[in-house]
PDB file of C-alpha atoms and ligand atoms in Angstrom:
ATOM      1  CA  MET A 235      -0.021   0.406   0.057  1.00 96.00           C
ATOM      2  CA  GLU A 236       0.392   3.467  -0.741  1.00 96.00           C
ATOM      3  CA  LYS A 237       2.167   6.038   2.543  1.00 97.00           C
ATOM      4  CA  ASN A 238      -1.295   7.323   2.110  1.00 97.00           C
ATOM      5  CA  GLU A 239      -2.986   4.923   2.020  1.00 97.00           C
ATOM      6  CA  ILE A 240      -1.753   3.703   5.586  1.00 98.00           C
ATOM      7  CA  LEU A 241      -2.681   7.484   7.184  1.00 98.00           C
ATOM      8  CA  LYS A 242      -5.808   7.460   5.658  1.00 98.00           C
ATOM      9  CA  THR A 243      -6.919   4.046   6.459  1.00 98.00           C
ATOM     10  CA  ALA A 244      -5.583   4.445   9.913  1.00 98.00           C
ATOM     11  CA  LYS A 245      -7.434   7.702  10.805  1.00 98.00           C
ATOM     12  CA  ILE A 246     -10.722   5.206   8.938  1.00 97.00           C
ATOM     13  CA  LEU A 247      -9.530   3.344  12.197  1.00 97.00           C
ATOM     14  CA  ASN A 248      -8.988   6.078  14.936  1.00 97.00           C
ATOM     15  CA  GLU A 249     -12.497   7.899  13.969  1.00 97.00           C
ATOM     16  CA  ALA A 250     -14.623   4.305  13.800  1.00 96.00           C
ATOM     17  CA  THR A 251     -13.116   4.484  17.590  1.00 96.00           C
ATOM     18  CA  MET A 252     -13.571   8.054  18.697  1.00 95.00           C
ATOM     19  CA  GLU A 253     -17.512   7.660  17.142  1.00 95.00           C
ATOM     20  CA  ILE A 254     -17.575   4.057  18.268  1.00 95.00           C
ATOM     21  CA  ARG A 255     -18.656   2.753  14.740  1.00 94.00           C
ATOM     22  CA  GLU A 256     -18.537  -0.559  13.182  1.00 95.00           C
ATOM     23  CA  ILE A 257     -16.715   0.152   9.394  1.00 96.00           C
ATOM     24  CA  GLU A 258     -16.310  -3.083   7.110  1.00 96.00           C
ATOM     25  CA  ARG A 259     -13.145  -5.032   6.271  1.00 96.00           C
ATOM     26  CA  LEU A 260     -10.845  -3.004   4.945  1.00 96.00           C
ATOM     27  CA  THR A 261      -9.093  -5.676   3.004  1.00 96.00           C
ATOM     28  CA  ASN A 262     -12.772  -5.370   1.674  1.00 95.00           C
ATOM     29  CA  THR A 263     -11.378  -1.632  -0.247  1.00 96.00           C
ATOM     30  CA  TYR A 264      -7.364  -2.877  -0.400  1.00 97.00           C
ATOM     31  CA  PRO A 265      -7.114  -6.862  -0.719  1.00 96.00           C
ATOM     32  CA  ASN A 266      -3.731  -6.830  -1.432  1.00 96.00           C
ATOM     33  CA  MET A 267      -2.941  -5.064   1.885  1.00 97.00           C
ATOM     34  CA  SER A 268      -0.154  -7.058   3.703  1.00 97.00           C
ATOM     35  CA  LEU A 269       0.951  -7.701   7.204  1.00 96.00           C
ATOM     36  CA  ASP A 270       3.677  -5.783   7.401  1.00 97.00           C
ATOM     37  CA  ASP A 271       1.207  -2.462   5.621  1.00 98.00           C
ATOM     38  CA  ALA A 272      -0.871  -3.900   8.722  1.00 98.00           C
ATOM     39  CA  TYR A 273       1.828  -3.101  11.284  1.00 98.00           C
ATOM     40  CA  LEU A 274       2.748   0.380   9.945  1.00 98.00           C
ATOM     41  CA  ILE A 275      -2.204   1.392  10.198  1.00 98.00           C
ATOM     42  CA  GLN A 276      -0.864  -0.131  12.973  1.00 98.00           C
ATOM     43  CA  ASP A 277       1.993   2.332  13.696  1.00 98.00           C
ATOM     44  CA  ALA A 278       0.784   5.257  12.508  1.00 98.00           C
ATOM     45  CA  GLY A 279      -3.220   3.964  14.419  1.00 98.00           C
ATOM     46  CA  ILE A 280      -1.676   4.193  18.089  1.00 98.00           C
ATOM     47  CA  ALA A 281       0.954   8.033  16.487  1.00 98.00           C
ATOM     48  CA  ILE A 282      -2.230   9.684  16.660  1.00 98.00           C
ATOM     49  CA  ARG A 283      -3.996   8.004  19.471  1.00 98.00           C
ATOM     50  CA  LEU A 284      -0.672   9.609  21.307  1.00 98.00           C
ATOM     51  CA  ALA A 285      -0.831  12.103  19.188  1.00 98.00           C
ATOM     52  CA  ARG A 286      -2.878  13.497  21.741  1.00 96.00           C
ATOM     53  CA  GLY A 287      -1.907  12.522  24.373  1.00 98.00           C
ATOM     54  CA  GLU A 288      -2.096   9.004  25.323  1.00 98.00           C
ATOM     55  CA  ARG A 289       1.140   7.244  26.515  1.00 98.00           C
ATOM     56  CA  GLN A 290       2.303   3.882  25.648  1.00 98.00           C
ATOM     57  CA  VAL A 291       2.300   1.607  28.699  1.00 98.00           C
ATOM     58  CA  GLY A 292       2.936  -2.275  26.632  1.00 98.00           C
ATOM     59  CA  PHE A 293       1.941  -4.449  24.355  1.00 98.00           C
ATOM     60  CA  LYS A 294      -0.248  -7.197  23.211  1.00 98.00           C
ATOM     61  CA  MET A 295       0.164 -10.154  22.702  1.00 98.00           C
ATOM     62  CA  GLY A 296      -3.561 -11.990  20.091  1.00 98.00           C
ATOM     63  CA  LEU A 297      -3.938 -15.525  19.457  1.00 97.00           C
ATOM     64  CA  THR A 298      -0.617 -16.580  21.306  1.00 97.00           C
ATOM     65  CA  SER A 299      -3.764 -19.954  22.051  1.00 96.00           C
ATOM     66  CA  LYS A 300      -5.111 -22.705  20.345  1.00 96.00           C
ATOM     67  CA  ALA A 301      -8.852 -21.851  21.881  1.00 96.00           C
ATOM     68  CA  LYS A 302      -8.489 -17.858  20.148  1.00 94.00           C
ATOM     69  CA  ARG A 303      -7.101 -18.911  16.342  1.00 95.00           C
ATOM     70  CA  ASP A 304     -10.381 -21.343  16.088  1.00 93.00           C
ATOM     71  CA  GLN A 305     -12.596 -18.629  17.406  1.00 90.00           C
ATOM     72  CA  MET A 306     -11.272 -16.146  14.718  1.00 91.00           C
ATOM     73  CA  ASN A 307     -10.437 -18.245  12.180  1.00 92.00           C
ATOM     74  CA  LEU A 308      -7.512 -16.959  12.178  1.00 93.00           C
ATOM     75  CA  ASN A 309      -3.704 -18.514  12.857  1.00 92.00           C
ATOM     76  CA  THR A 310      -1.036 -16.537  13.633  1.00 94.00           C
ATOM     77  CA  PRO A 311       0.618 -14.563  17.190  1.00 96.00           C
ATOM     78  CA  ILE A 312      -0.073 -11.072  16.466  1.00 98.00           C
ATOM     79  CA  TYR A 313       0.621  -8.034  18.808  1.00 98.00           C
ATOM     80  CA  GLY A 314      -0.596  -4.803  19.523  1.00 98.00           C
ATOM     81  CA  VAL A 315       0.907  -1.640  21.716  1.00 98.00           C
ATOM     82  CA  LEU A 316      -1.815   0.068  25.232  1.00 98.00           C
ATOM     83  CA  THR A 317      -1.801   2.779  26.394  1.00 98.00           C
ATOM     84  CA  ASP A 318      -2.372   4.604  29.409  1.00 98.00           C
ATOM     85  CA  ALA A 319      -5.991   5.479  28.304  1.00 98.00           C
ATOM     86  CA  MET A 320      -6.885   1.392  27.832  1.00 98.00           C
ATOM     87  CA  GLN A 321      -6.379   0.922  31.682  1.00 98.00           C
ATOM     88  CA  VAL A 322      -8.819   0.494  33.959  1.00 98.00           C
ATOM     89  CA  ASN A 323      -9.247  -0.621  37.680  1.00 95.00           C
ATOM     90  CA  GLU A 324     -10.309  -2.660  38.676  1.00 94.00           C
ATOM     91  CA  GLU A 325     -12.662  -0.529  41.904  1.00 92.00           C
ATOM     92  CA  THR A 326     -14.167   1.993  39.352  1.00 93.00           C
ATOM     93  CA  ALA A 327     -16.746   0.431  37.642  1.00 95.00           C
ATOM     94  CA  PHE A 328     -16.706   0.159  33.493  1.00 97.00           C
ATOM     95  CA  SER A 329     -18.797   1.793  31.181  1.00 95.00           C
ATOM     96  CA  LEU A 330     -19.780  -0.567  28.137  1.00 94.00           C
ATOM     97  CA  LYS A 331     -20.280   2.977  27.146  1.00 92.00           C
ATOM     98  CA  TYR A 332     -17.250   4.165  25.080  1.00 93.00           C
ATOM     99  CA  SER A 333     -17.509   0.407  23.002  1.00 94.00           C
ATOM    100  CA  ILE A 334     -19.288  -2.013  19.752  1.00 93.00           C
ATOM    101  CA  HIS A 335     -19.053  -4.668  20.943  1.00 93.00           C
ATOM    102  CA  ALA A 336     -16.590  -5.644  24.054  1.00 96.00           C
ATOM    103  CA  LYS A 337     -15.211  -8.450  24.369  1.00 97.00           C
ATOM    104  CA  ILE A 338     -13.701 -10.148  28.399  1.00 98.00           C
ATOM    105  CA  GLU A 339     -10.690 -12.860  27.880  1.00 98.00           C
ATOM    106  CA  PRO A 340      -8.196 -13.943  30.262  1.00 98.00           C
ATOM    107  CA  GLU A 341      -5.078 -13.121  30.442  1.00 98.00           C
ATOM    108  CA  ILE A 342      -1.780 -13.132  32.575  1.00 98.00           C
ATOM    109  CA  ALA A 343       0.581 -10.259  32.186  1.00 98.00           C
ATOM    110  CA  PHE A 344       5.221  -9.508  32.687  1.00 98.00           C
ATOM    111  CA  LEU A 345       5.812  -6.802  33.789  1.00 98.00           C
ATOM    112  CA  ILE A 346       8.833  -5.414  32.190  1.00 98.00           C
ATOM    113  CA  SER A 347      11.002  -3.245  34.143  1.00 98.00           C
ATOM    114  CA  LYS A 348      14.458  -3.772  31.240  1.00 97.00           C
ATOM    115  CA  GLU A 349      14.730  -2.852  27.485  1.00 98.00           C
ATOM    116  CA  ILE A 350      15.106  -6.130  25.968  1.00 97.00           C
ATOM    117  CA  LYS A 351      16.461  -5.133  22.792  1.00 94.00           C
ATOM    118  CA  GLY A 352      18.017  -7.169  19.436  1.00 86.00           C
ATOM    119  CA  PRO A 353      19.196 -11.552  20.627  1.00 86.00           C
ATOM    120  CA  SER A 354      18.192 -12.332  23.692  1.00 88.00           C
ATOM    121  CA  SER A 355      17.587 -15.409  25.519  1.00 91.00           C
ATOM    122  CA  ARG A 356      14.632 -16.424  27.510  1.00 92.00           C
ATOM    123  CA  ASP A 357      17.681 -16.209  31.098  1.00 94.00           C
ATOM    124  CA  GLN A 358      17.916 -12.765  29.373  1.00 94.00           C
ATOM    125  CA  ILE A 359      14.855 -11.825  29.315  1.00 94.00           C
ATOM    126  CA  ILE A 360      13.477 -13.766  32.839  1.00 95.00           C
ATOM    127  CA  GLU A 361      16.089 -11.071  34.544  1.00 96.00           C
ATOM    128  CA  ALA A 362      14.321  -8.579  32.166  1.00 97.00           C
ATOM    129  CA  CYS A 363      11.207  -8.813  33.722  1.00 97.00           C
ATOM    130  CA  SER A 364      10.770  -7.693  37.601  1.00 95.00           C
ATOM    131  CA  GLY A 365       6.422  -8.979  37.800  1.00 97.00           C
ATOM    132  CA  VAL A 366       3.460 -11.575  36.910  1.00 98.00           C
ATOM    133  CA  CYS A 367      -0.205 -10.920  37.502  1.00 98.00           C
ATOM    134  CA  ALA A 368      -3.217 -11.984  35.850  1.00 98.00           C
ATOM    135  CA  ALA A 369      -5.032  -9.911  33.459  1.00 98.00           C
ATOM    136  CA  MET A 370      -8.255  -9.269  31.681  1.00 98.00           C
ATOM    137  CA  GLU A 371      -8.369  -7.896  28.374  1.00 98.00           C
ATOM    138  CA  ILE A 372     -11.623  -5.630  27.396  1.00 98.00           C
ATOM    139  CA  LEU A 373     -11.480  -6.165  23.321  1.00 98.00           C
ATOM    140  CA  ASP A 374     -14.159  -4.532  20.295  1.00 96.00           C
ATOM    141  CA  SER A 375     -13.251  -4.986  16.736  1.00 95.00           C
ATOM    142  CA  ARG A 376     -14.400  -1.718  14.724  1.00 95.00           C
ATOM    143  CA  PHE A 377     -15.289  -3.932  12.259  1.00 95.00           C
ATOM    144  CA  LEU A 378     -19.075  -5.068  11.716  1.00 92.00           C
ATOM    145  CA  ASN A 379     -19.772  -8.315  13.764  1.00 89.00           C
ATOM    146  CA  PHE A 380     -16.568  -8.273  15.265  1.00 88.00           C
ATOM    147  CA  LYS A 381     -16.166 -11.135  12.826  1.00 83.00           C
ATOM    148  CA  TYR A 382     -15.094 -12.359   9.528  1.00 77.00           C
ATOM    149  CA  PHE A 383     -12.119 -10.255   9.489  1.00 85.00           C
ATOM    150  CA  SER A 384      -8.666 -11.046   8.337  1.00 93.00           C
ATOM    151  CA  LEU A 385      -5.425 -11.264   9.372  1.00 96.00           C
ATOM    152  CA  PRO A 386      -4.326  -7.749   8.146  1.00 97.00           C
ATOM    153  CA  ASP A 387      -7.206  -6.303   8.989  1.00 97.00           C
ATOM    154  CA  VAL A 388      -6.733  -7.604  12.783  1.00 97.00           C
ATOM    155  CA  VAL A 389      -3.342  -6.218  13.290  1.00 98.00           C
ATOM    156  CA  ALA A 390      -4.683  -2.955  11.639  1.00 98.00           C
ATOM    157  CA  ASP A 391      -6.601  -2.402  14.041  1.00 97.00           C
ATOM    158  CA  ASN A 392      -4.274  -2.718  16.455  1.00 98.00           C
ATOM    159  CA  CYS A 393      -5.215  -6.120  17.182  1.00 98.00           C
ATOM    160  CA  SER A 394      -9.412  -5.417  18.570  1.00 97.00           C
ATOM    161  CA  SER A 395      -7.160  -3.366  21.488  1.00 97.00           C
ATOM    162  CA  SER A 396      -9.055  -1.565  23.438  1.00 97.00           C
ATOM    163  CA  TYR A 397      -9.091  -2.136  27.264  1.00 98.00           C
ATOM    164  CA  PHE A 398      -7.645  -3.602  29.881  1.00 98.00           C
ATOM    165  CA  VAL A 399      -7.212  -4.177  33.445  1.00 98.00           C
ATOM    166  CA  LEU A 400      -4.512  -6.068  35.948  1.00 98.00           C
ATOM    167  CA  SER A 401      -4.807  -7.011  39.935  1.00 98.00           C
ATOM    168  CA  HIS A 402      -3.097  -5.082  41.939  1.00 97.00           C
ATOM    169  CA  THR A 403      -2.195  -8.641  43.066  1.00 97.00           C
ATOM    170  CA  VAL A 404       2.248  -9.444  41.648  1.00 97.00           C
ATOM    171  CA  LYS A 405       4.995 -12.448  41.387  1.00 97.00           C
ATOM    172  CA  LYS A 406       7.800 -12.040  41.065  1.00 96.00           C
ATOM    173  CA  ILE A 407       8.751 -14.767  38.211  1.00 94.00           C
ATOM    174  CA  SER A 408      11.187 -16.493  40.052  1.00 87.00           C
ATOM    175  CA  ASP A 409       8.736 -17.197  42.838  1.00 83.00           C
ATOM    176  CA  LEU A 410       6.429 -19.621  39.729  1.00 89.00           C
ATOM    177  CA  GLU A 411       6.590 -22.352  37.072  1.00 93.00           C
ATOM    178  CA  LEU A 412       4.180 -20.157  35.134  1.00 96.00           C
ATOM    179  CA  ASP A 413       3.026 -23.440  32.444  1.00 94.00           C
ATOM    180  CA  ASN A 414       0.715 -25.667  34.483  1.00 97.00           C
ATOM    181  CA  LEU A 415      -1.662 -22.950  36.562  1.00 98.00           C
ATOM    182  CA  GLU A 416      -5.439 -23.525  36.714  1.00 98.00           C
ATOM    183  CA  MET A 417      -7.477 -19.924  34.811  1.00 98.00           C
ATOM    184  CA  ASN A 418     -10.262 -19.870  35.981  1.00 98.00           C
ATOM    185  CA  MET A 419     -13.344 -16.918  34.321  1.00 98.00           C
ATOM    186  CA  LYS A 420     -16.799 -16.641  36.600  1.00 98.00           C
ATOM    187  CA  VAL A 421     -19.483 -13.894  36.025  1.00 98.00           C
ATOM    188  CA  ASP A 422     -21.347 -13.309  38.826  1.00 98.00           C
ATOM    189  CA  GLY A 423     -20.565 -15.936  40.032  1.00 98.00           C
ATOM    190  CA  GLU A 424     -20.492 -18.862  37.877  1.00 98.00           C
ATOM    191  CA  THR A 425     -17.592 -19.837  36.259  1.00 98.00           C
ATOM    192  CA  ILE A 426     -18.145 -18.789  32.247  1.00 98.00           C
ATOM    193  CA  GLN A 427     -14.323 -20.166  30.688  1.00 98.00           C
ATOM    194  CA  LYS A 428     -11.468 -22.322  32.396  1.00 98.00           C
ATOM    195  CA  ALA A 429      -7.919 -23.298  30.872  1.00 98.00           C
ATOM    196  CA  SER A 430      -4.486 -24.315  32.055  1.00 98.00           C
ATOM    197  CA  SER A 431      -1.981 -21.561  31.819  1.00 98.00           C
ATOM    198  CA  LYS A 432      -0.080 -23.678  29.139  1.00 98.00           C
ATOM    199  CA  GLU A 433      -3.350 -23.059  26.601  1.00 98.00           C
ATOM    200  CA  ILE A 434      -0.870 -19.651  26.033  1.00 98.00           C
ATOM    201  CA  SER A 435       1.687 -20.061  24.472  1.00 97.00           C
ATOM    202  CA  GLY A 436       2.463 -23.864  26.306  1.00 97.00           C
ATOM    203  CA  ASN A 437       3.999 -20.983  27.989  1.00 97.00           C
ATOM    204  CA  PRO A 438       2.791 -17.580  28.804  1.00 98.00           C
ATOM    205  CA  LEU A 439       6.679 -16.530  28.768  1.00 96.00           C
ATOM    206  CA  ASN A 440       6.891 -17.806  25.813  1.00 97.00           C
ATOM    207  CA  SER A 441       4.358 -15.222  23.785  1.00 97.00           C
ATOM    208  CA  LEU A 442       6.913 -12.738  25.784  1.00 97.00           C
ATOM    209  CA  ILE A 443      10.063 -14.051  23.513  1.00 96.00           C
ATOM    210  CA  GLN A 444       7.877 -14.651  21.198  1.00 96.00           C
ATOM    211  CA  LEU A 445       6.471 -10.533  21.222  1.00 97.00           C
ATOM    212  CA  CYS A 446      10.187  -9.626  21.859  1.00 97.00           C
ATOM    213  CA  GLU A 447      11.321 -11.221  18.163  1.00 96.00           C
ATOM    214  CA  MET A 448       8.062 -10.131  15.721  1.00 97.00           C
ATOM    215  CA  LEU A 449       9.769  -6.815  17.705  1.00 97.00           C
ATOM    216  CA  HIS A 450      13.162  -7.396  17.443  1.00 96.00           C
ATOM    217  CA  THR A 451      11.863  -7.999  13.031  1.00 95.00           C
ATOM    218  CA  ARG A 452      10.770  -4.436  13.071  1.00 96.00           C
ATOM    219  CA  GLY A 453      13.913  -2.751  14.314  1.00 96.00           C
ATOM    220  CA  LEU A 454      11.859  -2.533  17.764  1.00 97.00           C
ATOM    221  CA  ALA A 455      13.210  -2.764  21.359  1.00 97.00           C
ATOM    222  CA  LEU A 456      10.077  -3.989  23.808  1.00 98.00           C
ATOM    223  CA  PRO A 457      11.211  -0.410  26.481  1.00 98.00           C
ATOM    224  CA  ALA A 458      11.660  -0.131  30.822  1.00 98.00           C
ATOM    225  CA  GLY A 459       8.163   0.147  32.591  1.00 98.00           C
ATOM    226  CA  SER A 460       6.424  -2.261  30.386  1.00 98.00           C
ATOM    227  CA  ILE A 461       3.072  -4.139  30.426  1.00 98.00           C
ATOM    228  CA  VAL A 462       3.212  -6.901  28.475  1.00 98.00           C
ATOM    229  CA  LEU A 463      -1.103  -9.172  27.768  1.00 98.00           C
ATOM    230  CA  ALA A 464       0.138 -12.641  26.650  1.00 98.00           C
ATOM    231  CA  GLY A 465      -2.659 -14.071  25.237  1.00 98.00           C
ATOM    232  CA  ALA A 466      -6.081 -14.477  26.302  1.00 98.00           C
ATOM    233  CA  ALA A 467      -6.233 -18.551  27.532  1.00 98.00           C
ATOM    234  CA  THR A 468      -9.826 -19.679  26.116  1.00 98.00           C
ATOM    235  CA  GLN A 469     -12.630 -17.854  24.077  1.00 97.00           C
ATOM    236  CA  ALA A 470     -13.592 -14.031  24.633  1.00 97.00           C
ATOM    237  CA  VAL A 471     -16.925 -13.598  25.633  1.00 97.00           C
ATOM    238  CA  PRO A 472     -19.580 -10.928  25.784  1.00 96.00           C
ATOM    239  CA  LEU A 473     -19.235  -8.473  27.926  1.00 96.00           C
ATOM    240  CA  LYS A 474     -22.802  -7.575  29.733  1.00 95.00           C
ATOM    241  CA  ALA A 475     -23.824  -4.900  31.551  1.00 94.00           C
ATOM    242  CA  GLY A 476     -24.203  -5.111  34.981  1.00 95.00           C
ATOM    243  CA  THR A 477     -22.507  -7.961  35.587  1.00 97.00           C
ATOM    244  CA  GLN A 478     -18.946  -8.879  37.643  1.00 98.00           C
ATOM    245  CA  ILE A 479     -16.484 -10.288  36.320  1.00 98.00           C
ATOM    246  CA  LEU A 480     -13.699 -12.213  38.350  1.00 98.00           C
ATOM    247  CA  LEU A 481     -10.708 -14.926  37.396  1.00 98.00           C
ATOM    248  CA  THR A 482      -8.407 -15.805  39.663  1.00 98.00           C
ATOM    249  CA  VAL A 483      -5.466 -17.938  38.898  1.00 98.00           C
ATOM    250  CA  GLU A 484      -4.074 -20.468  40.622  1.00 97.00           C
ATOM    251  CA  ASN A 485      -0.394 -18.632  42.319  1.00 96.00           C
ATOM    252  CA  LEU A 486      -1.516 -15.991  41.109  1.00 97.00           C
ATOM    253  CA  GLY A 487      -3.764 -13.815  42.560  1.00 96.00           C
ATOM    254  CA  SER A 488      -7.192 -12.171  41.423  1.00 98.00           C
ATOM    255  CA  VAL A 489      -8.911  -9.893  39.337  1.00 98.00           C
ATOM    256  CA  GLY A 490     -12.166  -8.525  38.892  1.00 98.00           C
ATOM    257  CA  LEU A 491     -13.995  -5.587  36.715  1.00 98.00           C
ATOM    258  CA  ARG A 492     -17.646  -4.621  37.777  1.00 97.00           C
ATOM    259  CA  VAL A 493     -19.285  -3.496  34.464  1.00 97.00           C
ATOM    260  CA  GLY A 494     -22.410  -0.285  34.996  1.00 94.00           C
ATOM    261  CA  MET A 495     -25.707  -0.958  34.074  1.00 87.00           C
ATOM    262  CA  GLU A 496     -26.267   2.430  32.272  1.00 73.00           C
ATOM    263  CA  TYR A 497     -25.376   1.310  29.427  1.00 66.00           C
ATOM    264  CA  GLU A 498     -25.650  -1.590  26.893  1.00 56.00           C
ATOM    265  CA  ARG A 499     -25.724  -1.657  22.856  1.00 55.00           C
ATOM    266  CA  ASN A 500     -26.746  -4.183  21.400  1.00 49.00           C
ATOM    267  CA  LEU A 501     -23.902  -7.293  21.682  1.00 45.00           C
TER     268      LEU A 501
HETATM  269  C1  LIG B 825      -7.722 -10.903  17.891  1.00 66.57           C
HETATM  270  C2  LIG B 825      -6.988  -9.955  18.896  1.00 66.57           C
HETATM  271  C3  LIG B 825      -6.670 -11.707  19.952  1.00 66.57           C
HETATM  272  C4  LIG B 825      -6.020 -12.489  22.290  1.00 66.57           C
HETATM  273  O1  LIG B 825      -5.816 -12.761  23.789  1.00 66.57           O
HETATM  274  O2  LIG B 825      -5.886 -13.872  21.811  1.00 66.57           O
HETATM  275  C5  LIG B 825      -5.818 -11.085  21.355  1.00 66.57           C
HETATM  276  C6  LIG B 825      -9.590 -10.610  18.148  1.00 66.57           C
HETATM  277  O3  LIG B 825      -9.272 -11.839  19.240  1.00 66.57           O
HETATM  278  O4  LIG B 825     -10.197  -9.419  17.767  1.00 66.57           O
HETATM  279  O5  LIG B 825      -6.195 -10.517  21.937  1.00 66.57           O
HETATM  280 MG1  LIG B 826      -6.596 -11.026  24.123  1.00 66.57          MG
END
């Protein structure tokens, strides 16, 4: 795609996000859009957010579990960027007012204290990681009905990023084996999704390693201070007004989200 088309599509996605409205998939208009084009559109979209005062705080990996790849009918892990405006907290009721068709999914997050740049060993990556915690991601696609998009469409749309919430309990990575922790997500006290953390790339740490590799391929580093979401262990579930979501990750802790009553779009 031409540079002006990259910028134009980033603006179209940004407007859809701001106006809380669905659009047709971009590959209908640009059937030759490559994955490289898509990451450039994602970059341009993030630049628009940063220009209006948001701050980049990390990255998210997506499609790192089979459950998610099957749900979205896409087969390759991808990454997106997180900004401070996307972080919500457990204490404040989450409003669906700014979402088109929000879904929630159980994740594990890493906190990075040292920049990771260039090819790095597993040990170097572990050393750069100051903490690990339970997390949930609230997805929202800008595309019609949250489906029938291709890999370049979803990457261009910053991998359906919308909001995320982190547990206050943060553990040291050296104190835990991350490859087989039970993750249980409840809605109003009833288990709605349950899986082992091994569903996330075999071990969520592998998602972090893969992110570093993907960033390196694009000439980028993972900055100190980054939050990294490793990807969902299960399929995402539609988020409904007035519900209470609670994710518990064995040995790691819990994180909750209360969804406000005041607004509900057609889910
Ligand atoms: C793409 C984003 C996937 C995950 O955790 O796998 C993702 C989507 O499902 O729309 O965030
Ligand atoms: Mg996710």
